[in-house]
Coordinates of C-alpha atoms in Angstrom, one line a residue:
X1417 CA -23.3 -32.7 5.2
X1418 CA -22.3 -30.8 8.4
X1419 CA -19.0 -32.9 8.3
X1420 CA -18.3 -32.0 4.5
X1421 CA -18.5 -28.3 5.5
X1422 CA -16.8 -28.1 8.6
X1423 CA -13.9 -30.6 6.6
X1424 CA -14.3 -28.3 3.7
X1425 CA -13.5 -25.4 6.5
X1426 CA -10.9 -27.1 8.1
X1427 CA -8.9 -27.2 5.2
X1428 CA -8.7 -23.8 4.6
X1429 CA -8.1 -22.1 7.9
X1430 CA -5.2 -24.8 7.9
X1431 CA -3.8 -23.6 4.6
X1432 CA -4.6 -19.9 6.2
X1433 CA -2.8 -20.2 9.6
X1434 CA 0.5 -22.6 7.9
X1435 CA 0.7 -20.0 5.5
X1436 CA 1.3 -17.0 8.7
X1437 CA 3.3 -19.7 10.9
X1438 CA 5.6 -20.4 8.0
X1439 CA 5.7 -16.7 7.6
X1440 CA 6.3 -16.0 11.8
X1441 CA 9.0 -18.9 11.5
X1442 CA 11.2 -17.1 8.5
X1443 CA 10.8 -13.6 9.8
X1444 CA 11.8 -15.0 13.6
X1445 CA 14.6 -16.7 11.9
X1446 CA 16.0 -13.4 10.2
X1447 CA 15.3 -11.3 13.2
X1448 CA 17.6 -13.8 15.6
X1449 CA 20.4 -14.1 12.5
X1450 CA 20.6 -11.4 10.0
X1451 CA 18.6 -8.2 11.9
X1452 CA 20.6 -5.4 13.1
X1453 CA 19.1 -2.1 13.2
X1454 CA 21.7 -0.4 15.2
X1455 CA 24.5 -0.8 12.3
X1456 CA 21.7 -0.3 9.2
X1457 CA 22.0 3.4 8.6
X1458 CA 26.2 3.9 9.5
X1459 CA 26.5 7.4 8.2
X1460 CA 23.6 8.1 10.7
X1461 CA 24.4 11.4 13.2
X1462 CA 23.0 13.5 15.6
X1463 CA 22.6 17.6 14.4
X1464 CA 23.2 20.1 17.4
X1465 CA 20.4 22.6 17.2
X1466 CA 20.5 24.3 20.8
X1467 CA 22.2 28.0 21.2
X1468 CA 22.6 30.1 24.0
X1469 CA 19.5 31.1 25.6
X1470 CA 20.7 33.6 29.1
X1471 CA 21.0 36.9 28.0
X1472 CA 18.2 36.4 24.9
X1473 CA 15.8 39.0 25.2
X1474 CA 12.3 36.7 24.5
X1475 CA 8.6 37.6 23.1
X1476 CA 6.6 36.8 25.4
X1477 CA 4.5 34.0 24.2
X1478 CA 1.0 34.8 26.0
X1479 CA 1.3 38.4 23.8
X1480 CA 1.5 36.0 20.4
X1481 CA -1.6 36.2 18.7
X1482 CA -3.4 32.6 18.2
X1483 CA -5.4 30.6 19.7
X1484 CA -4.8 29.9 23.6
X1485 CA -2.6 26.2 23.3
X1486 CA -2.4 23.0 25.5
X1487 CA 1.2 23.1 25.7
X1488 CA 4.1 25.9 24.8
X1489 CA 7.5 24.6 24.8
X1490 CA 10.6 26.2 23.3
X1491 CA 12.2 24.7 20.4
X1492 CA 15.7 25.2 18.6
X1493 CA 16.5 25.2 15.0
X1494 CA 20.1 25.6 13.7
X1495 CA 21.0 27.6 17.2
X1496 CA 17.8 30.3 16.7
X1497 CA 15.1 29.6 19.2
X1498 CA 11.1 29.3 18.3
X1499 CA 8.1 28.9 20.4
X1500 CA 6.1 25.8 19.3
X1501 CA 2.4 26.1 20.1
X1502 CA 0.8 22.5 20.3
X1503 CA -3.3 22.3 20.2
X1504 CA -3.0 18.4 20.5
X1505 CA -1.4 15.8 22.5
X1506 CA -1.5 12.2 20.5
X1507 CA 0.0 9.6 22.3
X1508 CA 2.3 8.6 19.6
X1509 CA 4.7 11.4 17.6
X1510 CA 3.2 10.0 14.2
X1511 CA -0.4 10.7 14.8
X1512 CA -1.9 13.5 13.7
X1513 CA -0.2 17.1 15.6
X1514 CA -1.5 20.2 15.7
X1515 CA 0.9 23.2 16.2
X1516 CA 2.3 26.1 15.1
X1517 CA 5.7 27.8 15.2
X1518 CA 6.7 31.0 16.3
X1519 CA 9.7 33.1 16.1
X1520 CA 10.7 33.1 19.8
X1521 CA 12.2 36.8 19.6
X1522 CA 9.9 38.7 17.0
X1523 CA 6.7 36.5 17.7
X1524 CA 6.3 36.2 14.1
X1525 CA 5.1 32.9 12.5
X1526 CA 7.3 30.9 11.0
X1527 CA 8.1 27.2 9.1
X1528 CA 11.3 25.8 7.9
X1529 CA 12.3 26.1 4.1
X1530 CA 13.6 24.0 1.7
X1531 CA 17.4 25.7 2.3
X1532 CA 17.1 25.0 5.9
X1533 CA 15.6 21.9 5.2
X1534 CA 19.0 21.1 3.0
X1535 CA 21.4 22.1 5.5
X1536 CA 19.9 20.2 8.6
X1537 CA 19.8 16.8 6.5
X1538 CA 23.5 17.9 5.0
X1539 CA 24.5 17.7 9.1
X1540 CA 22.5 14.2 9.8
X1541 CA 24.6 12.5 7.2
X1542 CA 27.7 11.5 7.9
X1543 CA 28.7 10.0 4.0
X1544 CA 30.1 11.7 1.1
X1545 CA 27.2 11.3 -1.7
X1546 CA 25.1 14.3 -3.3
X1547 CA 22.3 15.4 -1.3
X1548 CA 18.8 15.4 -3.5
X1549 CA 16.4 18.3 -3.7
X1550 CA 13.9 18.7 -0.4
X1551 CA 10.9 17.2 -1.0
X1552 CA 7.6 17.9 1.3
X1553 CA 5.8 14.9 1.6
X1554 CA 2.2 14.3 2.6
X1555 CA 0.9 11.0 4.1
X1556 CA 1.2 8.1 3.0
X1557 CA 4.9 7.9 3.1
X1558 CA 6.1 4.7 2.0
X1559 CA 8.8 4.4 3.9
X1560 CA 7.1 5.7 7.0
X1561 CA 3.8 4.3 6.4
X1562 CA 2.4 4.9 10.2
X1563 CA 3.2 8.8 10.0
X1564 CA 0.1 10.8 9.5
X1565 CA 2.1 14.0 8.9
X1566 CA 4.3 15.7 6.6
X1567 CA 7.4 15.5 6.5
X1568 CA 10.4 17.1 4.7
X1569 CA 12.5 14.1 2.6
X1570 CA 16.3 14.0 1.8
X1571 CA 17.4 11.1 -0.6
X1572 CA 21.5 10.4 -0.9
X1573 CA 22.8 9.4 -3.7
X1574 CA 25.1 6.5 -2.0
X1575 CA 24.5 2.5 -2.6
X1576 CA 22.1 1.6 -0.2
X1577 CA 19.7 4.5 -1.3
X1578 CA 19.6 6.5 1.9
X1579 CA 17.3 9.2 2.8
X1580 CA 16.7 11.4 5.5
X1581 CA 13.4 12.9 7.2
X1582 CA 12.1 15.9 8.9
X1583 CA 9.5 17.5 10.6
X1584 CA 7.6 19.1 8.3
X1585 CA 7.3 22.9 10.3
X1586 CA 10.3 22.5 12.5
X1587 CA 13.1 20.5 10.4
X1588 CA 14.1 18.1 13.2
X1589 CA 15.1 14.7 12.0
X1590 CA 12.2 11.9 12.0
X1591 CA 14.6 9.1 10.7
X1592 CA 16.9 8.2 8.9
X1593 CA 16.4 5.0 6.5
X1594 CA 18.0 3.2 3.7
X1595 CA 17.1 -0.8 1.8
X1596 CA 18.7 -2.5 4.9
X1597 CA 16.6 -0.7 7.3
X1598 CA 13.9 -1.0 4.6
X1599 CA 13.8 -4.6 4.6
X1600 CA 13.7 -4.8 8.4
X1601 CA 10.6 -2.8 8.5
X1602 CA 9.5 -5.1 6.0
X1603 CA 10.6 -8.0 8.0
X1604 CA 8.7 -6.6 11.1
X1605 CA 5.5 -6.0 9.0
X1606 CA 5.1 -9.5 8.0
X1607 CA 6.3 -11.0 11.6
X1608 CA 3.1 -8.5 13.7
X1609 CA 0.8 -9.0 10.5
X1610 CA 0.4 -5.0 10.8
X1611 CA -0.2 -4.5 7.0
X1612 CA -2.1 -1.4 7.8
X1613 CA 0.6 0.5 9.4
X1614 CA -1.3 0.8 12.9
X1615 CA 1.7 -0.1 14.9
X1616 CA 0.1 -1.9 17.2
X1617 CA 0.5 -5.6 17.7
X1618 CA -3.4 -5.7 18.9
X1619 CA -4.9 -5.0 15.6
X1620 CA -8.3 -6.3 13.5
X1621 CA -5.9 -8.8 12.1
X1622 CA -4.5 -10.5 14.9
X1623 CA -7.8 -11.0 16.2
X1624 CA -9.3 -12.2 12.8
X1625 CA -6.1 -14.9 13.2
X1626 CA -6.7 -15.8 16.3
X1627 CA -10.6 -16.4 15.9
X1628 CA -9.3 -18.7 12.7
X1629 CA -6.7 -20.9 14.8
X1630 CA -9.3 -21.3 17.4
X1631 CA -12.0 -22.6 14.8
X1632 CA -9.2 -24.7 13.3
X1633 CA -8.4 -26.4 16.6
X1634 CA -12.3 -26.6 17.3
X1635 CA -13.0 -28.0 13.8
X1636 CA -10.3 -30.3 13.7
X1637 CA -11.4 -31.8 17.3
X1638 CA -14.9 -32.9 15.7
X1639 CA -13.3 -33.7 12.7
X1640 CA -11.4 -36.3 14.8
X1641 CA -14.0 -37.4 16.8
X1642 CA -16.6 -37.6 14.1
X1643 CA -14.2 -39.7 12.3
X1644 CA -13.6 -42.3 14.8
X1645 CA -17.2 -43.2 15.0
X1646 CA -19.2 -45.1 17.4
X1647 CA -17.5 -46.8 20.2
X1648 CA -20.1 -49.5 21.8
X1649 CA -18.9 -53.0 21.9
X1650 CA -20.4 -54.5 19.4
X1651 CA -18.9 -52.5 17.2
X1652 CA -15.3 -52.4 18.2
X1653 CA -15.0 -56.2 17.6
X1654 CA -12.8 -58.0 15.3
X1655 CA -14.5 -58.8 12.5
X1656 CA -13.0 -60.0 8.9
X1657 CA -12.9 -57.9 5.6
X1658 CA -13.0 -59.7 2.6
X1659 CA -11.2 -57.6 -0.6
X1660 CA -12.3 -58.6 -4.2
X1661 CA -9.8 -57.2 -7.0
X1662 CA -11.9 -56.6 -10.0
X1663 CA -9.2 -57.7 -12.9
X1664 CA -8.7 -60.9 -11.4
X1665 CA -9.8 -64.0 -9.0
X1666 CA -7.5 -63.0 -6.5
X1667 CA -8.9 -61.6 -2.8
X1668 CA -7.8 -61.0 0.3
X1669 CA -9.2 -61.8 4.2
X1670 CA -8.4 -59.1 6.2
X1671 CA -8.9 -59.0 10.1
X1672 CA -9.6 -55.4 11.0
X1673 CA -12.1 -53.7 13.6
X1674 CA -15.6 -53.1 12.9
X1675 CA -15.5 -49.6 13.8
X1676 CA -12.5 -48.3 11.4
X1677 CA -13.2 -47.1 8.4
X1678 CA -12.8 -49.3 5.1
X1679 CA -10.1 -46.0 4.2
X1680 CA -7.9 -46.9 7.4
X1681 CA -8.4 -50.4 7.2
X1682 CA -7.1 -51.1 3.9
X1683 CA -3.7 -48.8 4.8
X1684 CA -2.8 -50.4 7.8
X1685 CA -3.2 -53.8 5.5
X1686 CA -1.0 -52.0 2.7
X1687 CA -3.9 -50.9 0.1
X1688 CA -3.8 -47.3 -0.5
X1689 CA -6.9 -45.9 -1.8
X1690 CA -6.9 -42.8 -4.0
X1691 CA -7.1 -39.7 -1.4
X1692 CA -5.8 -36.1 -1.6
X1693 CA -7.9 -35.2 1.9
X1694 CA -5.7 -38.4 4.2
X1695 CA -9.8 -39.4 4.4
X1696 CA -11.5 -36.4 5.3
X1697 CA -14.3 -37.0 3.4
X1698 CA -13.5 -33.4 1.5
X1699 CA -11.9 -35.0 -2.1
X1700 CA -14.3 -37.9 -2.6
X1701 CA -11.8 -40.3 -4.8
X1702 CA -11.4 -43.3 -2.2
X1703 CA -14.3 -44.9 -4.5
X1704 CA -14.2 -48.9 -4.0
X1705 CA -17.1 -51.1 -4.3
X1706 CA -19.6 -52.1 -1.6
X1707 CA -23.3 -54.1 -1.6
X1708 CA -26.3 -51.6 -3.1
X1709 CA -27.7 -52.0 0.0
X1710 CA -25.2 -50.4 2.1
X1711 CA -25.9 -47.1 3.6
X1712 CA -25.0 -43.9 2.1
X1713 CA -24.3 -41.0 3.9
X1714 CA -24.2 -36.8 3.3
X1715 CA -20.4 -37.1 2.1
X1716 CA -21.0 -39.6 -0.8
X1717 CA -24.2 -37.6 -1.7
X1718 CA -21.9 -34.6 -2.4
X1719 CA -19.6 -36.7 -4.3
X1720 CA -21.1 -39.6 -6.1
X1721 CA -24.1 -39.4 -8.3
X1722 CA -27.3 -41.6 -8.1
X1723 CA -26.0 -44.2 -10.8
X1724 CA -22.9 -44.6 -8.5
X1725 CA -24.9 -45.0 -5.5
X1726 CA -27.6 -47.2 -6.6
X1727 CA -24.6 -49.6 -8.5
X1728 CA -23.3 -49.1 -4.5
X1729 CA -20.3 -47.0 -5.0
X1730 CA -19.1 -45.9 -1.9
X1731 CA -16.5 -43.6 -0.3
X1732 CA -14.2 -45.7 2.0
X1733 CA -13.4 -42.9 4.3
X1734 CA -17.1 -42.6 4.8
X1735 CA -18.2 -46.6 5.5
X1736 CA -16.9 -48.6 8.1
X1737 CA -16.1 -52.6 8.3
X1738 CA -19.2 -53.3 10.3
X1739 CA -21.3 -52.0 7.7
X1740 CA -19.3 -53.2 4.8
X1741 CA -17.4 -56.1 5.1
X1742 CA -16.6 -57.4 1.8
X1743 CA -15.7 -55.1 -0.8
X1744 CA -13.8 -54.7 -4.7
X1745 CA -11.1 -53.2 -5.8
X1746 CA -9.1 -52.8 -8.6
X1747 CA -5.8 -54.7 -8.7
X1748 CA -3.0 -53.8 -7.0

């Protein structure tokens, strides 16, 4: 019975891991013939925000009034310059940020608007279509689904669906996007299994795949050795296997090893037995006819039923030649 489950296992995980290989093999495929990021997004360009600073008279940003931050830094926006006031330090730009903006000259707080917003996405796009309405977005963002904070959306009008995104307080660009960079990121989703939008290759889900293609290698290894039974001498003699065909007087001597099964046996002689497990012991349909007598093991208790077994019906995968050397099938 520990063979039937660890068979029944065994076929899973290998449906489970062909199922990602195939998937690793057609994303690889499209990444090494068909991917190319740099020319997805053509009407892509870069929006010059910097003005002159020498000769700016500044607030001084320790006289601001908010909380003491980790880090100031200055910051431009369409030529003006702002202080931006960070609480937080994540080590990606799409985790969760803290900070606040302030007018660099007035000290004032301040936040991009939808105008703004327009104009700055008007300058990153280098096509001719209509520009959409500003839309502020909160996470999830499906086409940004690792970003954990708003952001500012621009859709084109043009063919290939474009759209353009911003920081949410400060209006730089984020990315730019459109289907053919959509289906890359899709492409790249299947290929690192990182469904969840982690964007790390060392996720839960790698490892859960991992553990599974180890267990598949492991299971198939006693699979193999369970199925090749014992070795001593005795049993790995020639011995002859005499088939009966129920529908007529015709049968068959066949020379074959006392420790293969009657399943292998027959198929090196040319006589197939019904089998949608290759003799796994997991589909129970190589049925043929041996002596009552003959024992009966944990896989043909799954499968057969007592009448079958006491009339000795018996899986051929499951009984070898030394223990069941004349048996019937039907005809040919």
């Amino acid at each position: 019975m520990i063979r039937l489950v660890i068979a029944n296992w065994h076929k899973w995980l290998a449906l489970l891991v062909s199922i990602q290989l195939l998937v690793w093999l057609l994303t690889g495929l499209y990444f090494n013939s068909l991917m190319n990021s740099a020319d997805n997004v053509p009407t892509r360009q870069p929006v010059q925000h910097e003005g002159y600073l020498p000769g700016r008279e500044l607030y001084p940003p320790q006289a601001i009034d908010a909380p003491p931050p980790v880090a100031v830094s200055i910051i431009w926006v369409l030529g003006a310059p702002y202080y931006q006031f960070e609480y937080n330090q994540p080590s990606h730009a799409y985790f969760p940020r803290q900070r606040r903006i302030f007018d660099a000259t007035t000290g004032e707080p301040w936040q991009i608007g939808a105008e703004q917003v327009a104009t700055i996405a008007r300058q990153a796009y280098s096509g001719s279509a209509t520009a959409g309405k500003p839309a502020l977005l909160k996470p999830p963002i499906d086409d940004l689904p690792r970003q954990q904070n708003p952001l500012w959306q621009v859709r084109f009008a043009d063919e290939f669906n474009t759209a353009v995104y911003l920081d949410a307080l400060t209006g730089h660009v984020i990315r730019h996007t459109n289907d053919r960079q959509r289906l890359d990121d899709l492409m790249l989703t299947l290929h690192f299994m990182d469904y969840t939008g982690t964007g790390f290759f060392n996720h839960p889900l790698i490892v859960i795949f991992a553990i599974a293609t180890s267990l598949l290698a492991l299971s198939g290894g006693y699979l193999l050795i369970s199925r090749s039974g014992p070795t001593g001498k005795q049993l790995a003699s020639p011995c002859t296997l005499t088939v009966n065909f129920l529908s007529g007087a015709e049968s068959a001597s066949l020379q074959a090893r006392a420790d293969d099964t009657l399943f292998n046996a027959l198929s090196r002689h040319g006589i197939h037995l019904p089998s949608e497990c290759g003799g796994a012991g997991t589909c129970g349909k190589c049925r043929l006819q041996c002596t009552p007598d003959t024992p009966v093991t944990d896989i043909e208790q799954h499968h057969l039923n007592q009448q079958q077994l006491v009339r000795g019906i018996r899986l051929g995968c499951q009984q070898q030649v030394g223990a069941c050397q004349q048996v019937e099938l039907p005809r040919r």
